[in-house]
Short mmCIF file of C-alpha atoms and ligand atoms in Angstrom, two decimals:
data_model
loop_
_atom_site.label_atom_id
_atom_site.label_comp_id
_atom_site.label_asym_id
_atom_site.label_seq_id
_atom_site.Cartn_x
_atom_site.Cartn_y
_atom_site.Cartn_z
CA MET Z 172 7.83 -9.51 -9.50
CA LYS Z 173 4.41 -10.56 -10.68
CA LEU Z 174 3.03 -9.92 -14.12
CA LYS Z 175 -0.55 -10.81 -14.73
CA ARG Z 176 -2.59 -10.52 -17.90
CA LEU Z 177 -6.22 -9.77 -17.12
CA GLY Z 178 -9.38 -9.50 -19.18
CA ASN Z 179 -10.04 -9.57 -22.90
CA LYS Z 180 -8.74 -7.09 -25.44
CA SER Z 181 -9.73 -6.35 -28.96
CA LYS Z 182 -6.91 -7.06 -31.39
CA THR Z 183 -5.82 -4.90 -34.28
CA LEU Z 184 -4.56 -6.12 -37.61
CA ASN Z 185 -1.73 -3.56 -37.73
CA ASN Z 186 1.77 -4.59 -36.92
CA LYS Z 187 3.45 -2.18 -34.54
CA ARG Z 188 0.48 -0.08 -33.69
CA ASN Z 189 0.96 3.02 -31.60
CA VAL Z 190 -0.47 2.28 -28.20
CA LEU Z 191 -2.20 4.37 -25.62
CA ILE Z 192 -0.69 3.25 -22.33
CA VAL Z 193 -2.33 4.03 -19.01
CA LEU Z 194 -0.15 3.76 -15.93
CA SER Z 195 -2.03 3.84 -12.64
CA GLY Z 196 -1.47 2.73 -9.09
CA PRO Z 197 -1.79 3.99 -5.55
CA SER Z 198 0.21 7.01 -4.45
CA GLY Z 199 3.73 6.18 -3.33
CA VAL Z 200 4.02 3.17 -5.61
CA GLY Z 201 6.60 4.82 -7.89
CA LYS Z 202 4.36 5.69 -10.84
CA GLY Z 203 6.07 9.01 -11.50
CA THR Z 204 9.57 7.55 -11.39
CA ILE Z 205 8.65 4.70 -13.72
CA ALA Z 206 6.87 7.03 -16.15
CA LYS Z 207 9.92 9.32 -16.25
CA LYS Z 208 12.32 6.45 -16.94
CA LEU Z 209 10.06 5.03 -19.64
CA ILE Z 210 10.08 8.34 -21.46
CA GLU Z 211 13.84 8.75 -21.10
CA GLN Z 212 14.59 5.25 -22.34
CA ASN Z 213 12.01 5.00 -25.14
CA LYS Z 214 12.00 7.80 -27.64
CA ASN Z 215 8.81 6.52 -29.20
CA ILE Z 216 6.79 7.15 -26.06
CA ALA Z 217 5.38 10.62 -25.35
CA LEU Z 218 4.06 11.57 -21.93
CA SER Z 219 0.75 13.37 -21.80
CA ILE Z 220 0.83 16.38 -19.47
CA SER Z 221 -2.43 16.65 -17.56
CA CYS Z 222 -4.28 19.76 -16.49
CA THR Z 223 -4.93 20.12 -12.79
CA THR Z 224 -6.60 22.60 -10.47
CA ARG Z 225 -4.27 21.81 -7.57
CA ARG Z 226 -1.48 24.21 -6.66
CA PRO Z 227 2.06 23.36 -7.78
CA ARG Z 228 4.23 21.63 -5.19
CA GLU Z 229 7.77 22.82 -4.58
CA GLY Z 230 9.92 22.07 -7.59
CA GLU Z 231 7.00 21.47 -9.97
CA LEU Z 232 6.88 23.41 -13.21
CA ASN Z 233 3.89 24.52 -15.24
CA GLY Z 234 3.91 22.72 -18.60
CA ARG Z 235 6.39 20.09 -17.45
CA ASP Z 236 4.67 18.40 -14.51
CA TYR Z 237 1.15 19.66 -15.12
CA PHE Z 238 -0.69 22.54 -16.69
CA PHE Z 239 -1.82 24.28 -13.51
CA ILE Z 240 -5.13 25.99 -14.21
CA GLU Z 241 -8.00 27.58 -12.28
CA LYS Z 242 -11.24 25.70 -11.58
CA SER Z 243 -13.17 28.00 -13.93
CA GLU Z 244 -10.81 27.23 -16.82
CA PHE Z 245 -11.02 23.54 -16.06
CA LYS Z 246 -14.80 23.74 -16.13
CA ASN Z 247 -14.71 25.49 -19.51
CA LYS Z 248 -12.48 22.79 -20.93
CA VAL Z 249 -14.86 20.10 -19.67
CA GLU Z 250 -17.79 21.88 -21.32
CA GLN Z 251 -15.86 22.18 -24.60
CA GLY Z 252 -15.09 18.44 -24.58
CA GLY Z 253 -11.39 19.17 -24.23
CA PHE Z 254 -10.61 16.19 -22.00
CA LEU Z 255 -10.27 12.55 -22.91
CA GLU Z 256 -11.19 11.87 -19.29
CA TYR Z 257 -11.10 13.76 -16.04
CA SER Z 258 -11.64 13.01 -12.39
CA GLU Z 259 -11.61 14.52 -8.94
CA HIS Z 260 -8.92 13.54 -6.49
CA PHE Z 261 -8.85 14.98 -2.94
CA GLU Z 262 -10.94 17.99 -4.00
CA ASN Z 263 -8.82 18.83 -7.04
CA PHE Z 264 -9.60 18.08 -10.66
CA TYR Z 265 -7.27 16.36 -13.10
CA GLY Z 266 -7.85 15.93 -16.83
CA THR Z 267 -6.10 14.48 -19.87
CA PRO Z 268 -5.97 16.90 -22.84
CA LYS Z 269 -7.80 15.14 -25.65
CA GLN Z 270 -6.30 16.81 -28.72
CA PHE Z 271 -2.71 16.27 -27.64
CA VAL Z 272 -3.30 12.56 -27.14
CA LEU Z 273 -5.14 12.03 -30.42
CA ASN Z 274 -2.59 14.01 -32.46
CA THR Z 275 0.43 12.39 -30.84
CA LEU Z 276 -0.93 8.88 -31.26
CA GLU Z 277 -0.59 9.36 -35.02
CA ASN Z 278 3.19 9.16 -34.62
CA LYS Z 279 4.01 7.83 -31.19
CA ASP Z 280 2.88 5.78 -28.25
CA VAL Z 281 1.31 7.93 -25.56
CA LEU Z 282 1.66 7.38 -21.83
CA LEU Z 283 -0.97 8.62 -19.38
CA GLU Z 284 -0.10 8.60 -15.69
CA ILE Z 285 -3.58 8.88 -14.22
CA ASP Z 286 -5.77 7.48 -11.46
CA VAL Z 287 -7.97 4.38 -11.75
CA ASN Z 288 -11.19 6.25 -12.42
CA GLY Z 289 -9.51 8.00 -15.33
CA GLY Z 290 -7.95 4.78 -16.58
CA LEU Z 291 -11.29 2.96 -16.63
CA GLU Z 292 -12.91 5.91 -18.39
CA VAL Z 293 -10.20 5.80 -21.08
CA LYS Z 294 -10.78 2.06 -21.56
CA LYS Z 295 -14.50 2.69 -22.19
CA ASN Z 296 -13.69 5.01 -25.09
CA PHE Z 297 -10.51 3.28 -26.29
CA PRO Z 298 -10.87 -0.46 -25.78
CA ASP Z 299 -7.40 -0.96 -27.28
CA ALA Z 300 -5.75 1.20 -24.61
CA VAL Z 301 -3.37 -0.81 -22.45
CA LEU Z 302 -4.10 -0.44 -18.75
CA ILE Z 303 -1.20 -1.19 -16.42
CA MET Z 304 -1.57 -0.98 -12.67
CA LEU Z 305 1.51 -0.76 -10.49
CA LEU Z 306 1.15 -2.47 -7.15
CA PRO Z 307 3.17 -2.01 -3.97
CA PRO Z 308 4.90 -5.13 -2.61
CA SER Z 309 2.84 -4.70 0.58
CA LEU Z 310 0.28 -2.29 1.94
CA GLU Z 311 2.17 -2.14 5.22
CA GLU Z 312 5.15 -0.71 3.39
CA VAL Z 313 3.06 2.04 1.78
CA ARG Z 314 1.62 3.02 5.13
CA ASN Z 315 5.06 3.08 6.74
CA ARG Z 316 6.37 5.23 3.91
CA LEU Z 317 3.52 7.70 4.37
CA ILE Z 318 4.12 7.82 8.12
CA LYS Z 319 7.89 8.25 7.65
CA ARG Z 320 7.31 11.17 5.30
CA ASP Z 321 5.84 12.79 8.41
CA THR Z 322 4.29 15.65 6.49
CA GLU Z 323 0.70 14.69 7.20
CA SER Z 324 -1.59 14.08 10.15
CA LEU Z 325 -2.71 10.55 10.95
CA ALA Z 326 -6.23 11.42 9.78
CA LYS Z 327 -4.85 12.42 6.39
CA ILE Z 328 -2.73 9.30 6.20
CA ASN Z 329 -5.83 7.22 6.89
CA LEU Z 330 -7.68 9.04 4.13
CA ARG Z 331 -4.84 8.26 1.75
CA MET Z 332 -4.89 4.61 2.82
CA ASP Z 333 -8.64 4.47 2.05
CA ARG Z 334 -7.90 5.85 -1.38
CA ILE Z 335 -5.15 3.25 -1.86
CA ASP Z 336 -7.59 0.47 -0.90
CA TYR Z 337 -10.06 1.85 -3.42
CA GLU Z 338 -7.49 1.96 -6.23
CA LEU Z 339 -6.32 -1.58 -5.46
CA SER Z 340 -9.91 -2.85 -5.43
CA LYS Z 341 -10.02 -2.05 -9.17
CA LYS Z 342 -6.85 -3.92 -10.09
CA GLU Z 343 -8.68 -6.81 -11.76
CA LEU Z 344 -10.23 -4.39 -14.23
CA TYR Z 345 -6.76 -3.46 -15.48
CA ASP Z 346 -5.11 -5.42 -18.31
CA TYR Z 347 -1.88 -5.91 -16.40
CA ASN Z 348 -0.72 -5.75 -12.82
CA VAL Z 349 2.97 -5.16 -12.15
CA VAL Z 350 4.37 -5.29 -8.61
CA ASN Z 351 7.04 -2.66 -8.05
CA ASP Z 352 9.35 -4.37 -5.60
CA ASP Z 353 12.43 -3.55 -7.66
CA LEU Z 354 12.42 -0.45 -9.82
CA LYS Z 355 14.58 -1.74 -12.69
CA THR Z 356 12.66 -5.01 -12.94
CA ALA Z 357 9.33 -3.21 -12.87
CA ILE Z 358 10.43 -0.89 -15.70
CA LYS Z 359 11.57 -3.87 -17.75
CA GLU Z 360 8.23 -5.59 -17.21
CA VAL Z 361 6.33 -2.51 -18.32
CA GLU Z 362 8.56 -2.19 -21.40
CA LYS Z 363 7.94 -5.85 -22.19
CA ILE Z 364 4.19 -5.32 -22.01
CA ILE Z 365 4.38 -2.30 -24.33
CA TYR Z 366 6.58 -4.21 -26.79
CA GLN Z 367 4.16 -7.14 -26.84
CA GLU Z 368 1.16 -4.87 -27.27
CA LYS Z 369 2.79 -2.97 -30.14
CA ASN Z 370 3.35 -6.21 -31.97
CA LYS Z 371 -0.15 -7.57 -31.55
P1 5GP F 700 -0.82 14.32 -7.67
O1 5GP F 700 -1.63 15.44 -7.17
O2 5GP F 700 -0.18 13.54 -6.56
O3 5GP F 700 0.19 14.74 -8.71
O4 5GP F 700 -1.78 13.30 -8.42
C1 5GP F 700 -2.88 12.75 -7.75
C2 5GP F 700 -3.48 11.63 -8.60
O5 5GP F 700 -4.04 12.17 -9.80
C3 5GP F 700 -2.45 10.59 -9.05
O6 5GP F 700 -3.05 9.31 -8.87
C4 5GP F 700 -2.27 10.88 -10.52
O7 5GP F 700 -1.91 9.72 -11.25
C5 5GP F 700 -3.66 11.35 -10.87
N1 5GP F 700 -3.72 12.11 -12.13
C6 5GP F 700 -2.79 12.94 -12.66
N2 5GP F 700 -3.21 13.45 -13.82
C7 5GP F 700 -4.43 12.92 -14.06
C8 5GP F 700 -5.38 13.03 -15.14
O8 5GP F 700 -5.20 13.73 -16.12
N3 5GP F 700 -6.54 12.33 -14.99
C9 5GP F 700 -6.79 11.54 -13.92
N4 5GP F 700 -7.95 10.86 -13.90
N5 5GP F 700 -5.93 11.41 -12.91
C10 5GP F 700 -4.76 12.08 -12.98
#
């Protein structure tokens, strides 16, 4: 387990501030599982539900996993300034609802589970946001996991690996890097970071 503090951050004078936490990392690294556990175990953290134009996967629910909307509605929301950030990922759009995040931050910490482009965009507008990138123990393992899943062609797997390389190339721009080689330890490390940041 590695925990690395990167970059400078502006400090606040408040004790126990509510923090905007961004959790990113390449697909298959366990982001979703860690985000879910964090919410279950910490009542003061609220998860932001993103809007997306992709179709729901089996088992996904509208309003729980995402707000599944049409491209035209997404475009309208962009034009109305309704997103804190948004980005395109494999031809689908994903965006963080701005008003929910701003309102919720008044009372709680807010967790965004978003990609690196989104995370860096958030940091531009909210320098106090805490950017945490989850890293796989090895790239080989991620590739093997994708191959084992056996739901995608090799060409698609290679595309995903390119995307993973891209996400990892931005890791130094994140405030913290946490390697997820053991789920429980990784969750503890993320909780420790949030605790420290709240007390800054
Ligand atoms: P998936 O389609 O697998 O659920 O998500 C694809 C990628 O989009 C993941 O890296 C996920 O973290 C990211 N993502 C989900 N919601 C948002 C969002 O609101 N904004 C951005 N920038 N990325 C998001």
